[in-house]
Amino acid sequence: MIKITLPDGTIKEYSKGSTPMDVAKSISEGLARNVISAKFNDTIVETVTPLNEDGSLTLYTWNNDEGKKAFWHSSSHIVAQALEELFPGAKLTIGPAIENGFYYDVDFGEHTVSEKDFPSIEKRALEIARGKHDFKMHPVSKAEALEKYKSQGNEFKVELIENLEDGTITFCDHDTFTDLCRGGHIPNTGIVKAIKILSVAGAYWRGDENKKQLTRVYGISFPKQKELTEYLQLLEEAKQRDHRKLGKELELFAFSQKVGQGLPLWLPKGAALRERLEDFLKKAQKKAGYEMVVTPHIGQKELYVTSGHYAKYGEDSFQPIHTPKDGEEFLLKPMNCPHHCEIYNTKPFSYKELPKRYAEFGTVYRYEQSGELHGLTRVRGFTQDDAHIFCTPEQLDEEFKKVIDLSLYVLGSLGFENFKAQVSVRDLDNPDKYIGSVENWEKAENAIINAAKEKGLDYVIESGEAAFYGPKLDFMVKDALGRNWQLGTIQVDYNLPERFDLTYKGSDNELHRPVMIHRAPFGSMERFIALLLEHTGGNFPLWLIPEQAIILPVSEKHEKYAEKVLNSLENNEIRALIDNRNETVGKKIREAEMGKTPFMLIVGESEEEHNTIAIRRHGGEDLGSISVQDFVDLVTKEINSTLKSF
């Protein structure tokens, strides 16, 4: 007999060789019908994997992330079989599950796959799925595996196998199809009831632009057709909310091939939006005791060698800038933190003067491959709302909690209410990825976990997600479409103070190392605005939107009154403009709706006579005619309801 520990702590005995499905059946038939994957002692296993030792078992259904991962990975096998059959000679490479669905990278040779092929791929994949073929894992020797793929002329699988150890290689079979795979499948293909091919894109083999370009086939699948229909409706909504589309329509930003890929140009309305976001955070930071600093866009290469950034990112970043002086090299700034360390180093500090909180909206530059660039979410030049706090070890806990408060204030003021906190710690199995002592890492990780607990955050701990110099706390925000995004980061760092020899004089009159906190509630201005655009659909909070109202005179003779209304609004710090083009009021209203303007103020003969404005709200709601002061009060009340003081 073996002892199996379930997630609730219950321990049950089973015969040696029992499977996760046997365990599920012993709990309930309903659970057994829904179980599609399992984890045993931290290893993902099949539902039919024999369990031969004591251990902890977690059973997954479609409702669990791990269950979806197994479902989508299995679906990639089904689609791969369809692709092999429909495109003879196609060479399969890898086909993992991703956050939503799966992809398979394929070398189609002379074939070209496009949208017109999607229906036939979906049809054949569903035919395979309906066969209810079991997924069966079996081990193979390295020699066997190599022979199989060499005989097929698949150099991609051969390369993968050559990097594997003999005795660790497994194949997965279903129907007539076999694929190199390490496991993690649903019981059989019949569980997949709906499959959709979403898109195709180019992808370099192993992400290396010097290697062959493959075709990446993206897809998604569901256990019910109804769920696929709902997902496709959500995708359509996401298209309408795409920040690249909205940014163009609202005239916020643009890109120019002449300026360069990944380098956004902020148009007047977008620049004004950014400025308001910056002013909002600067005001809160000032109350929280931050001091603004400004640092150059470049720095000597040695600065980033000292910080460790060059060793980690140098090869993949913009190449050094050479000056006329022999041997002198500069880099475009990839990070603000080394510069802030040098600001701290400009004078000696006593423990009585700490913490020092330096903040900067600093623009940094990182070279991203052109295929990875995506609107504002992946760019080559971006501005971080960066700040670095230098404090004593005794102050760390309090300072970290204060940064959490500031981050929560930012998220709440911008309508991001649905989020979880993620504590990102080291991968203990790969210590070479990180700099600094084990002792400092342990202190930093414990400080973050304790602060998250004390603040009552709903948090998870993720191993291997830490920065190379320290652990961090990220806010994982769910947007209006149910998608998860990382917004706002707080990191504890014992390493850069060591590398830059930062000190302060303690109460014992000896020199000590400060602890450094990195924080950026927005993350980057570019990415934050992109996510805010998609979350709100361009309907920004009233306090933030570029134009809060547009005044629409019914005819030319009412323009003077419109200017009087505009003057009153501006005196009350309400952003408005007059649309006095020679167009009908109906057309102006339609265009104001398209531009997401919150209020349309129509002024004609009656309004001028009674000193009022007729108000139409974005979306079509008619608020009737009211005085300008009543409108000012309405706007002020709405702003105050969303934008609290920090």
XYZ file of C-alpha atoms in Angstrom:
646
model
C 0.000 0.000 0.000
C 1.031 3.632 -0.535
C -0.098 6.773 1.308
C -1.490 9.595 -0.823
C -1.805 13.086 0.693
C -4.581 15.217 -0.838
C -4.556 19.067 -0.960
C -6.789 19.371 2.139
C -4.259 17.359 4.159
C -6.280 14.134 4.070
C -4.094 11.005 3.814
C -5.567 7.918 2.127
C -4.093 4.484 1.434
C -4.171 2.906 -2.021
C -2.687 -0.157 -3.654
C 0.729 0.402 -5.159
C 0.313 1.153 -8.880
C -2.980 3.002 -8.423
C -3.467 5.958 -10.766
C -4.677 9.533 -10.184
C -7.919 8.470 -11.890
C -8.328 5.658 -9.340
C -7.922 8.224 -6.566
C -10.503 10.503 -8.233
C -13.007 7.613 -8.523
C -12.532 6.796 -4.828
C -13.521 10.381 -3.971
C -16.545 10.742 -6.294
C -17.748 9.685 -9.720
C -18.427 13.342 -10.529
C -14.789 14.249 -9.848
C -13.583 11.295 -11.916
C -15.657 12.494 -14.896
C -14.044 15.932 -14.718
C -10.411 15.165 -13.834
C -8.146 15.769 -16.840
C -4.661 16.131 -15.314
C -2.757 15.664 -12.068
C 0.373 16.611 -10.155
C 2.252 14.087 -8.002
C 5.083 15.316 -5.764
C 5.467 18.528 -7.826
C 5.587 16.656 -11.163
C 2.766 16.871 -13.714
C 1.575 13.331 -14.514
C -1.089 11.671 -16.646
C -4.348 10.558 -15.039
C -3.270 6.954 -15.824
C 0.289 7.231 -14.456
C 0.900 4.444 -11.876
C 1.763 5.828 -8.422
C 4.351 3.594 -6.741
C 5.378 5.593 -3.668
C 3.965 7.796 -0.934
C 3.348 11.369 -2.008
C 1.130 14.413 -2.455
C -1.452 14.386 -5.234
C -3.413 17.269 -6.749
C -6.179 16.542 -9.257
C -6.953 19.125 -11.935
C -10.104 19.847 -13.941
C -10.771 22.317 -16.758
C -11.458 24.927 -14.074
C -7.810 24.874 -12.902
C -4.970 26.659 -14.718
C -2.940 23.429 -14.747
C -5.947 21.575 -16.142
C -6.262 24.094 -18.979
C -2.526 23.778 -19.626
C -2.839 19.987 -20.082
C -5.966 20.457 -22.204
C -4.311 22.961 -24.525
C -1.034 21.029 -24.735
C -2.997 17.914 -25.715
C -4.898 19.976 -28.292
C -1.595 21.060 -29.839
C -0.869 17.348 -30.475
C -4.251 16.949 -32.180
C -3.672 19.992 -34.403
C -0.113 18.800 -35.152
C -1.519 15.507 -36.447
C -3.956 17.422 -38.662
C -1.123 19.622 -39.996
C 1.041 16.593 -40.818
C -1.812 14.975 -42.722
C -2.897 18.112 -44.597
C 0.611 19.349 -45.459
C 2.788 16.325 -46.353
C 6.459 16.849 -45.552
C 5.784 19.445 -42.834
C 8.346 19.253 -40.021
C 7.005 19.682 -36.501
C 9.161 21.363 -33.836
C 7.530 22.364 -30.513
C 3.904 22.885 -29.463
C 3.400 24.199 -25.928
C 0.330 25.478 -24.102
C 0.339 29.241 -23.558
C -1.766 31.563 -21.399
C -4.750 31.286 -23.754
C -4.539 28.233 -25.974
C -1.462 26.809 -27.654
C 0.790 27.099 -30.670
C 2.826 24.748 -32.805
C 5.948 25.884 -34.675
C 6.201 24.121 -38.028
C 8.538 24.147 -41.013
C 6.003 23.781 -43.842
C 8.679 23.658 -46.527
C 7.129 24.618 -49.858
C 3.627 24.954 -48.379
C 2.231 28.322 -47.304
C -0.414 28.275 -44.584
C -2.869 31.159 -44.431
C -6.283 32.028 -43.036
C -8.021 30.214 -45.901
C -6.568 26.929 -44.556
C -7.973 27.395 -41.044
C -11.394 25.740 -41.664
C -9.843 22.564 -43.106
C -7.329 22.340 -40.221
C -10.132 22.806 -37.663
C -12.361 20.241 -39.418
C -9.661 17.548 -39.502
C -8.562 18.276 -35.900
C -12.159 17.856 -34.667
C -12.516 14.600 -36.604
C -9.400 13.312 -34.816
C -10.713 14.533 -31.447
C -14.052 12.741 -31.907
C -12.157 9.442 -32.245
C -11.648 9.498 -28.438
C -8.054 8.301 -28.808
C -6.144 7.783 -25.556
C -2.945 9.749 -24.991
C -0.254 7.180 -24.154
C 3.234 7.993 -22.909
C 6.113 5.570 -23.408
C 9.886 5.840 -22.874
C 12.339 5.513 -25.762
C 16.099 5.314 -25.912
C 18.046 8.267 -27.273
C 19.207 6.139 -30.209
C 15.595 5.174 -31.071
C 14.408 8.760 -30.849
C 17.233 10.053 -33.029
C 16.657 7.325 -35.592
C 12.953 8.171 -35.880
C 13.473 11.864 -36.579
C 16.626 11.454 -38.686
C 14.661 9.115 -40.949
C 12.002 11.845 -41.275
C 14.646 14.476 -42.009
C 13.415 16.544 -39.044
C 16.571 18.358 -37.940
C 14.617 20.335 -35.336
C 13.528 17.319 -33.289
C 17.019 15.829 -33.733
C 18.535 18.972 -32.199
C 16.134 18.770 -29.243
C 16.880 15.088 -28.641
C 20.658 15.583 -28.852
C 20.362 17.905 -25.842
C 18.448 15.322 -23.761
C 19.868 12.620 -21.493
C 19.315 8.982 -22.407
C 16.703 7.532 -20.069
C 14.710 10.778 -19.852
C 13.164 10.731 -23.338
C 9.477 9.948 -23.852
C 7.084 9.861 -26.799
C 3.344 10.464 -26.661
C 1.016 8.492 -28.943
C -2.598 9.034 -29.912
C -4.383 7.568 -32.932
C -1.688 7.182 -35.637
C 0.350 10.119 -34.350
C 3.548 10.112 -32.265
C 5.397 13.135 -30.897
C 8.425 13.815 -28.732
C 6.919 14.973 -25.428
C 7.694 15.020 -21.711
C 4.032 14.617 -20.675
C 1.063 16.415 -19.224
C -1.981 15.323 -21.237
C -5.712 14.826 -20.811
C -6.985 11.201 -20.795
C -8.220 11.156 -24.415
C -8.897 13.346 -27.443
C -12.686 13.113 -27.037
C -12.694 15.630 -24.204
C -11.864 18.331 -26.799
C -15.180 19.475 -28.309
C -14.228 22.776 -29.966
C -11.051 23.906 -31.756
C -10.286 27.240 -33.386
C -7.153 28.199 -35.330
C -6.615 31.843 -34.422
C -3.667 33.037 -36.490
C -0.322 32.228 -38.066
C 2.906 34.177 -37.600
C 6.591 33.882 -38.296
C 8.828 32.575 -35.506
C 12.554 31.866 -35.551
C 13.653 28.418 -34.418
C 14.495 28.691 -30.708
C 13.901 32.459 -30.851
C 17.196 33.039 -32.684
C 16.885 35.409 -35.658
C 20.004 33.791 -37.163
C 18.154 30.457 -37.421
C 15.431 29.296 -39.782
C 12.086 31.065 -39.712
C 9.182 28.739 -39.012
C 5.411 29.220 -39.137
C 3.762 29.488 -35.735
C 0.172 28.225 -35.807
C -1.859 29.617 -32.890
C -5.015 27.881 -31.706
C -7.364 27.435 -28.789
C -9.743 24.675 -27.726
C -12.551 24.093 -25.246
C -14.551 21.242 -23.712
C -17.788 22.928 -24.919
C -18.667 24.774 -28.128
C -20.481 27.419 -26.047
C -17.202 28.359 -24.332
C -15.453 28.809 -27.684
C -18.293 31.075 -28.882
C -17.982 33.215 -25.741
C -14.198 33.383 -26.132
C -14.459 34.526 -29.760
C -16.891 37.269 -28.697
C -14.321 38.345 -26.107
C -11.620 38.366 -28.804
C -13.777 40.613 -30.963
C -14.202 42.978 -28.019
C -10.416 42.888 -27.488
C -9.896 43.898 -31.136
C -12.119 46.922 -30.621
C -10.127 47.783 -27.481
C -6.687 47.210 -29.047
C -4.544 50.110 -27.819
C -2.914 50.497 -31.238
C -6.330 51.033 -32.859
C -7.589 53.341 -30.077
C -4.307 55.251 -29.901
C -4.631 56.111 -33.568
C -8.344 56.990 -33.363
C -7.856 59.172 -30.264
C -4.679 60.750 -31.704
C -2.513 59.818 -28.717
C 0.642 58.326 -30.278
C 2.177 57.194 -33.545
C 5.177 55.294 -34.899
C 7.460 56.249 -37.784
C 9.731 53.934 -39.761
C 12.078 56.880 -40.266
C 12.363 57.452 -36.514
C 12.763 53.715 -35.929
C 10.819 50.654 -34.826
C 9.717 50.537 -31.215
C 10.221 54.277 -30.647
C 6.801 55.890 -30.040
C 6.004 59.480 -30.933
C 3.614 61.126 -28.461
C 1.092 63.423 -30.142
C -0.288 66.507 -28.308
C -3.256 64.685 -26.722
C -1.074 61.728 -25.713
C 1.616 64.007 -24.305
C -1.040 65.817 -22.246
C -2.335 62.466 -20.980
C 1.166 61.395 -19.938
C 1.745 64.725 -18.240
C -1.419 64.327 -16.155
C -0.384 60.819 -15.118
C 3.051 62.109 -14.136
C 1.578 65.039 -12.193
C -0.812 62.667 -10.404
C 2.059 60.451 -9.219
C 4.411 63.359 -8.471
C 1.787 64.876 -6.156
C 1.386 61.586 -4.257
C 5.171 61.047 -4.174
C 5.765 64.509 -2.737
C 3.386 63.726 0.126
C 5.230 60.430 0.633
C 8.599 62.164 0.992
C 10.173 61.526 -2.408
C 12.649 63.929 -4.018
C 12.719 64.269 -7.809
C 16.038 63.777 -9.610
C 17.072 63.808 -13.277
C 19.765 61.606 -14.835
C 21.307 61.439 -18.355
C 20.086 59.174 -21.144
C 23.538 57.614 -21.442
C 26.219 56.425 -19.054
C 29.741 55.066 -19.258
C 29.890 51.339 -19.926
C 31.755 50.892 -16.634
C 28.678 52.102 -14.721
C 26.629 49.151 -16.016
C 29.533 46.718 -15.587
C 29.608 47.713 -11.908
C 25.832 47.300 -11.549
C 25.839 43.893 -13.265
C 23.452 45.001 -16.016
C 26.105 44.756 -18.720
C 26.938 41.136 -17.884
C 23.240 40.215 -17.922
C 21.927 42.321 -20.820
C 24.928 43.833 -22.635
C 24.997 41.459 -25.585
C 21.261 41.874 -26.223
C 21.168 45.634 -25.750
C 22.058 48.573 -27.987
C 25.752 48.439 -28.810
C 28.192 50.819 -27.056
C 28.574 54.392 -28.267
C 32.226 55.198 -29.031
C 33.501 58.740 -28.497
C 36.503 60.379 -30.252
C 38.567 59.512 -27.169
C 40.302 56.154 -27.576
C 38.720 53.407 -25.442
C 35.866 55.554 -24.125
C 32.483 53.812 -24.383
C 28.978 54.863 -23.393
C 25.690 52.955 -23.393
C 22.129 54.119 -23.859
C 20.716 53.871 -20.335
C 19.014 50.456 -19.866
C 18.147 51.131 -16.196
C 17.875 54.162 -13.904
C 19.074 52.435 -10.718
C 22.870 52.689 -11.297
C 22.508 56.452 -11.814
C 20.498 56.776 -8.599
C 23.176 54.842 -6.703
C 25.706 57.421 -7.876
C 23.400 60.242 -6.743
C 23.325 58.649 -3.293
C 27.128 58.473 -3.402
C 27.518 62.234 -3.899
C 27.613 62.856 -0.126
C 27.960 60.904 3.121
C 24.759 60.085 5.023
C 23.986 59.439 8.664
C 21.303 56.973 9.786
C 19.313 60.030 10.948
C 19.040 61.231 7.319
C 17.626 57.967 5.989
C 15.517 56.948 4.232
C 16.404 58.835 1.048
C 13.749 58.466 -1.641
C 14.842 59.471 -5.162
C 12.207 59.497 -7.933
C 12.531 60.091 -11.665
C 10.486 59.651 -14.799
C 13.564 58.283 -16.529
C 13.628 57.132 -20.148
C 15.567 53.913 -20.767
C 16.481 51.975 -23.903
C 16.591 48.250 -24.541
C 17.002 46.496 -27.851
C 14.036 44.234 -28.579
C 13.974 42.053 -31.689
C 11.655 43.523 -34.307
C 9.378 40.464 -34.176
C 8.801 41.028 -30.456
C 7.781 44.690 -30.731
C 4.083 45.302 -30.113
C 2.546 48.771 -30.006
C 3.302 50.433 -26.684
C 3.518 47.184 -24.702
C 6.899 46.158 -26.164
C 9.083 49.069 -27.273
C 12.771 49.993 -27.488
C 12.563 53.297 -25.631
C 10.257 53.769 -22.645
C 9.886 55.947 -19.565
C 9.767 54.346 -16.121
C 8.149 56.005 -13.115
C 11.225 54.907 -11.259
C 12.155 55.518 -7.640
C 14.820 54.099 -5.364
C 14.646 54.194 -1.603
C 17.848 53.878 0.419
C 17.089 52.907 4.015
C 18.513 51.137 7.045
C 17.671 47.440 7.517
C 15.460 48.458 10.456
C 13.441 50.793 8.197
C 12.936 48.228 5.407
C 9.652 46.753 6.638
C 7.962 50.135 7.135
C 9.252 51.551 3.836
C 8.145 48.507 1.875
C 4.626 48.755 3.326
C 4.493 52.468 2.430
C 5.342 51.610 -1.177
C 2.537 49.025 -1.172
C 0.151 51.782 -0.019
C 1.277 54.060 -2.864
C 0.893 51.270 -5.438
C -2.617 50.461 -4.220
C -3.520 54.154 -4.430
C -2.359 54.313 -8.053
C -4.263 51.168 -9.078
C -7.446 52.266 -7.291
C -7.417 55.760 -8.789
C -7.259 54.292 -12.293
C -9.974 51.677 -11.899
C -7.813 48.565 -11.500
C -9.694 46.950 -8.612
C -9.268 43.261 -9.443
C -5.709 42.107 -8.736
C -3.497 39.657 -6.909
C 0.000 40.198 -5.565
C 2.825 37.955 -6.750
C 5.939 37.501 -4.630
C 8.723 36.576 -7.063
C 11.608 34.682 -5.455
C 14.739 32.844 -6.635
C 14.826 29.550 -8.465
C 16.822 27.573 -5.896
C 17.822 25.048 -8.578
C 19.540 27.735 -10.710
C 21.619 29.897 -8.336
C 23.887 31.078 -11.182
C 21.064 33.291 -12.499
C 21.425 35.644 -9.513
C 24.010 37.922 -7.944
C 24.601 38.449 -4.230
C 24.839 36.279 -1.127
C 22.294 33.639 -0.105
C 21.959 35.395 3.262
C 20.921 38.690 1.630
C 18.477 36.922 -0.675
C 16.812 35.194 2.268
C 16.510 38.482 4.177
C 15.030 40.243 1.137
C 12.519 37.477 0.353
C 11.350 37.281 3.979
C 10.919 41.077 4.123
C 8.592 41.033 1.083
C 6.532 38.073 2.294
C 6.093 39.616 5.759
C 5.014 42.979 4.294
C 2.476 41.269 1.988
C 1.049 39.370 4.961
C 0.828 42.444 7.190
C -0.916 44.431 4.444
C -3.436 41.628 4.008
C -2.656 41.196 0.314
C -4.027 38.223 -1.589
C -0.657 36.915 -2.779
C 1.049 33.910 -4.329
C 4.741 32.994 -4.286
C 6.330 32.304 -7.684
C 9.733 30.624 -7.778
C 12.211 31.723 -10.453
C 10.485 35.029 -11.255
C 12.841 37.297 -9.255
C 15.075 39.902 -10.898
C 18.728 38.894 -11.105
C 19.630 41.216 -8.221
C 16.684 40.723 -5.871
C 13.170 39.403 -5.179
C 10.106 41.498 -5.963
C 6.414 42.035 -5.391
C 4.323 42.451 -8.559
C 0.673 43.416 -8.814
C -1.083 41.072 -11.266
C -4.131 42.993 -12.460
C -7.185 41.541 -14.214
C -8.564 43.927 -16.838
C -12.140 44.466 -18.056
C -11.763 41.525 -20.483
C -10.529 39.161 -17.772
C -6.891 39.209 -18.960
C -4.053 39.282 -16.447
C -1.298 41.924 -16.625
C 1.669 42.701 -14.421
C 1.385 46.308 -13.222
C 3.598 47.890 -10.615
C 6.751 46.354 -9.158
C 8.490 46.661 -5.790
C 11.929 45.059 -5.345
C 14.260 44.660 -2.375
C 17.953 44.841 -3.230
C 20.953 44.192 -0.977
C 23.270 43.744 -3.961
C 23.577 47.120 -5.709
C 24.476 48.907 -2.422
C 27.298 46.356 -2.146
C 28.447 46.792 -5.738
C 28.426 50.595 -5.540
C 29.911 50.633 -2.025
C 26.988 52.654 -0.614
C 27.262 53.439 3.093
C 25.748 55.431 5.939
C 27.102 56.172 9.396
C 25.142 54.290 12.063
C 24.380 55.234 15.666
C 27.530 53.271 16.607
C 29.593 55.697 14.472
C 30.505 52.826 12.116
C 29.768 52.609 8.370
C 26.901 50.319 7.313
C 25.270 49.292 4.031
C 21.823 50.704 3.248
C 19.114 48.485 1.765
C 17.714 49.587 -1.598
C 14.050 49.380 -2.665
C 13.243 49.694 -6.371
C 9.659 50.672 -7.174
C 7.581 51.674 -10.201
C 3.780 51.740 -9.698
C 3.135 52.339 -13.411
C 6.061 50.195 -14.562
C 6.561 52.064 -17.803
C 4.428 54.956 -18.999
C 4.087 53.388 -22.445
C 2.912 49.961 -21.307
C 0.695 51.403 -18.574
C -1.132 53.689 -21.011
C -1.560 50.770 -23.436
C -3.156 48.621 -20.738
C -5.256 51.516 -19.467
C -6.528 52.110 -23.018
C -7.543 48.464 -23.393
C -9.013 48.229 -19.875
C -11.182 51.331 -20.329
C -11.764 50.996 -24.067
C -10.493 54.577 -24.308
C -13.067 55.834 -21.795
C -10.473 57.122 -19.348
C -11.371 58.275 -15.839
C -12.827 61.776 -16.039
C -9.882 63.310 -14.146
C -7.435 61.932 -16.701
C -9.116 62.167 -20.103
C -7.564 64.782 -22.465
C -10.854 66.564 -23.281
C -13.557 66.362 -20.624
C -16.164 68.243 -22.648
C -16.792 69.551 -26.133
C -19.021 72.577 -26.731
C -21.243 72.350 -29.819
C -22.828 75.635 -30.936
C -26.008 75.019 -32.947
C -25.056 77.775 -35.411
C -22.458 80.468 -36.001
C -24.485 83.082 -34.099
C -24.119 81.033 -30.880
C -20.305 80.870 -30.995
C -19.870 83.934 -28.782
C -21.963 82.274 -26.058
C -19.985 79.059 -26.567
C -16.771 81.020 -25.886
C -18.329 82.434 -22.709
C -19.150 78.875 -21.548
C -15.614 77.728 -22.425
C -14.113 80.559 -20.403
C -16.222 79.610 -17.359
C -15.187 75.962 -17.640
C -11.499 76.807 -17.986
C -11.731 79.060 -14.921
C -12.957 75.970 -13.063
C -10.110 73.827 -14.485
C -12.370 71.774 -16.751
C -10.728 70.830 -20.052
C -12.999 71.666 -22.959
C -12.959 72.946 -26.527
C -15.413 74.364 -29.044
C -16.259 72.506 -32.246
C -17.245 75.400 -34.508
C -16.754 73.612 -37.814
C -19.371 74.107 -40.502
C -20.996 70.714 -39.843
C -24.350 69.605 -38.460
C -24.682 69.146 -34.698
C -25.605 65.501 -35.356
C -22.314 64.842 -37.155
C -20.347 66.649 -34.426
C -22.038 64.492 -31.778
C -21.200 61.292 -33.692
C -17.558 62.319 -33.989
C -17.402 63.323 -30.312
C -18.799 59.863 -29.459
C -16.066 58.257 -31.576
C -13.494 60.406 -29.779
C -14.746 59.165 -26.353
C -15.452 62.715 -25.144
C -17.355 62.313 -21.827
C -19.693 65.308 -22.222
C -21.158 67.102 -25.230
C -22.468 70.573 -24.347
C -24.967 71.845 -26.921
C -25.651 75.582 -26.938
C -28.382 77.221 -29.004
C -30.928 79.985 -28.717
C -32.734 78.593 -25.657
C -29.482 77.884 -23.770
C -28.144 81.363 -24.477
C -31.426 82.958 -23.390
C -31.548 81.019 -20.089
C -27.772 80.979 -19.493
C -27.666 77.146 -19.528
C -26.092 74.278 -21.488
C -27.823 71.149 -22.846
C -25.746 68.144 -21.807
C -25.418 64.836 -23.575
C -23.228 62.187 -21.960
C -20.952 59.826 -23.918
C -23.077 56.781 -24.688
C -26.216 58.784 -25.451
C -27.634 59.735 -22.020
C -29.450 63.094 -22.125
C -28.901 65.056 -18.896
C -31.105 67.969 -19.941
C -30.308 71.693 -19.648
C -28.503 72.942 -16.542
C -26.420 75.946 -15.536
C -22.681 76.010 -16.146
C -22.088 75.978 -12.377
C -24.243 72.863 -11.957
C -22.201 71.183 -14.675
C -18.963 72.199 -12.920
C -20.335 70.691 -9.688
C -21.299 67.481 -11.523
C -17.804 67.072 -12.991
C -16.090 67.930 -9.689
C -18.206 65.408 -7.774
C -17.454 62.648 -10.278
C -13.716 63.356 -10.215
C -13.650 63.410 -6.409
C -15.434 60.056 -6.291
C -12.619 58.362 -8.221
C -9.555 60.471 -7.424
C -9.009 60.487 -3.666
C -6.169 62.329 -1.960
C -3.172 60.189 -1.047
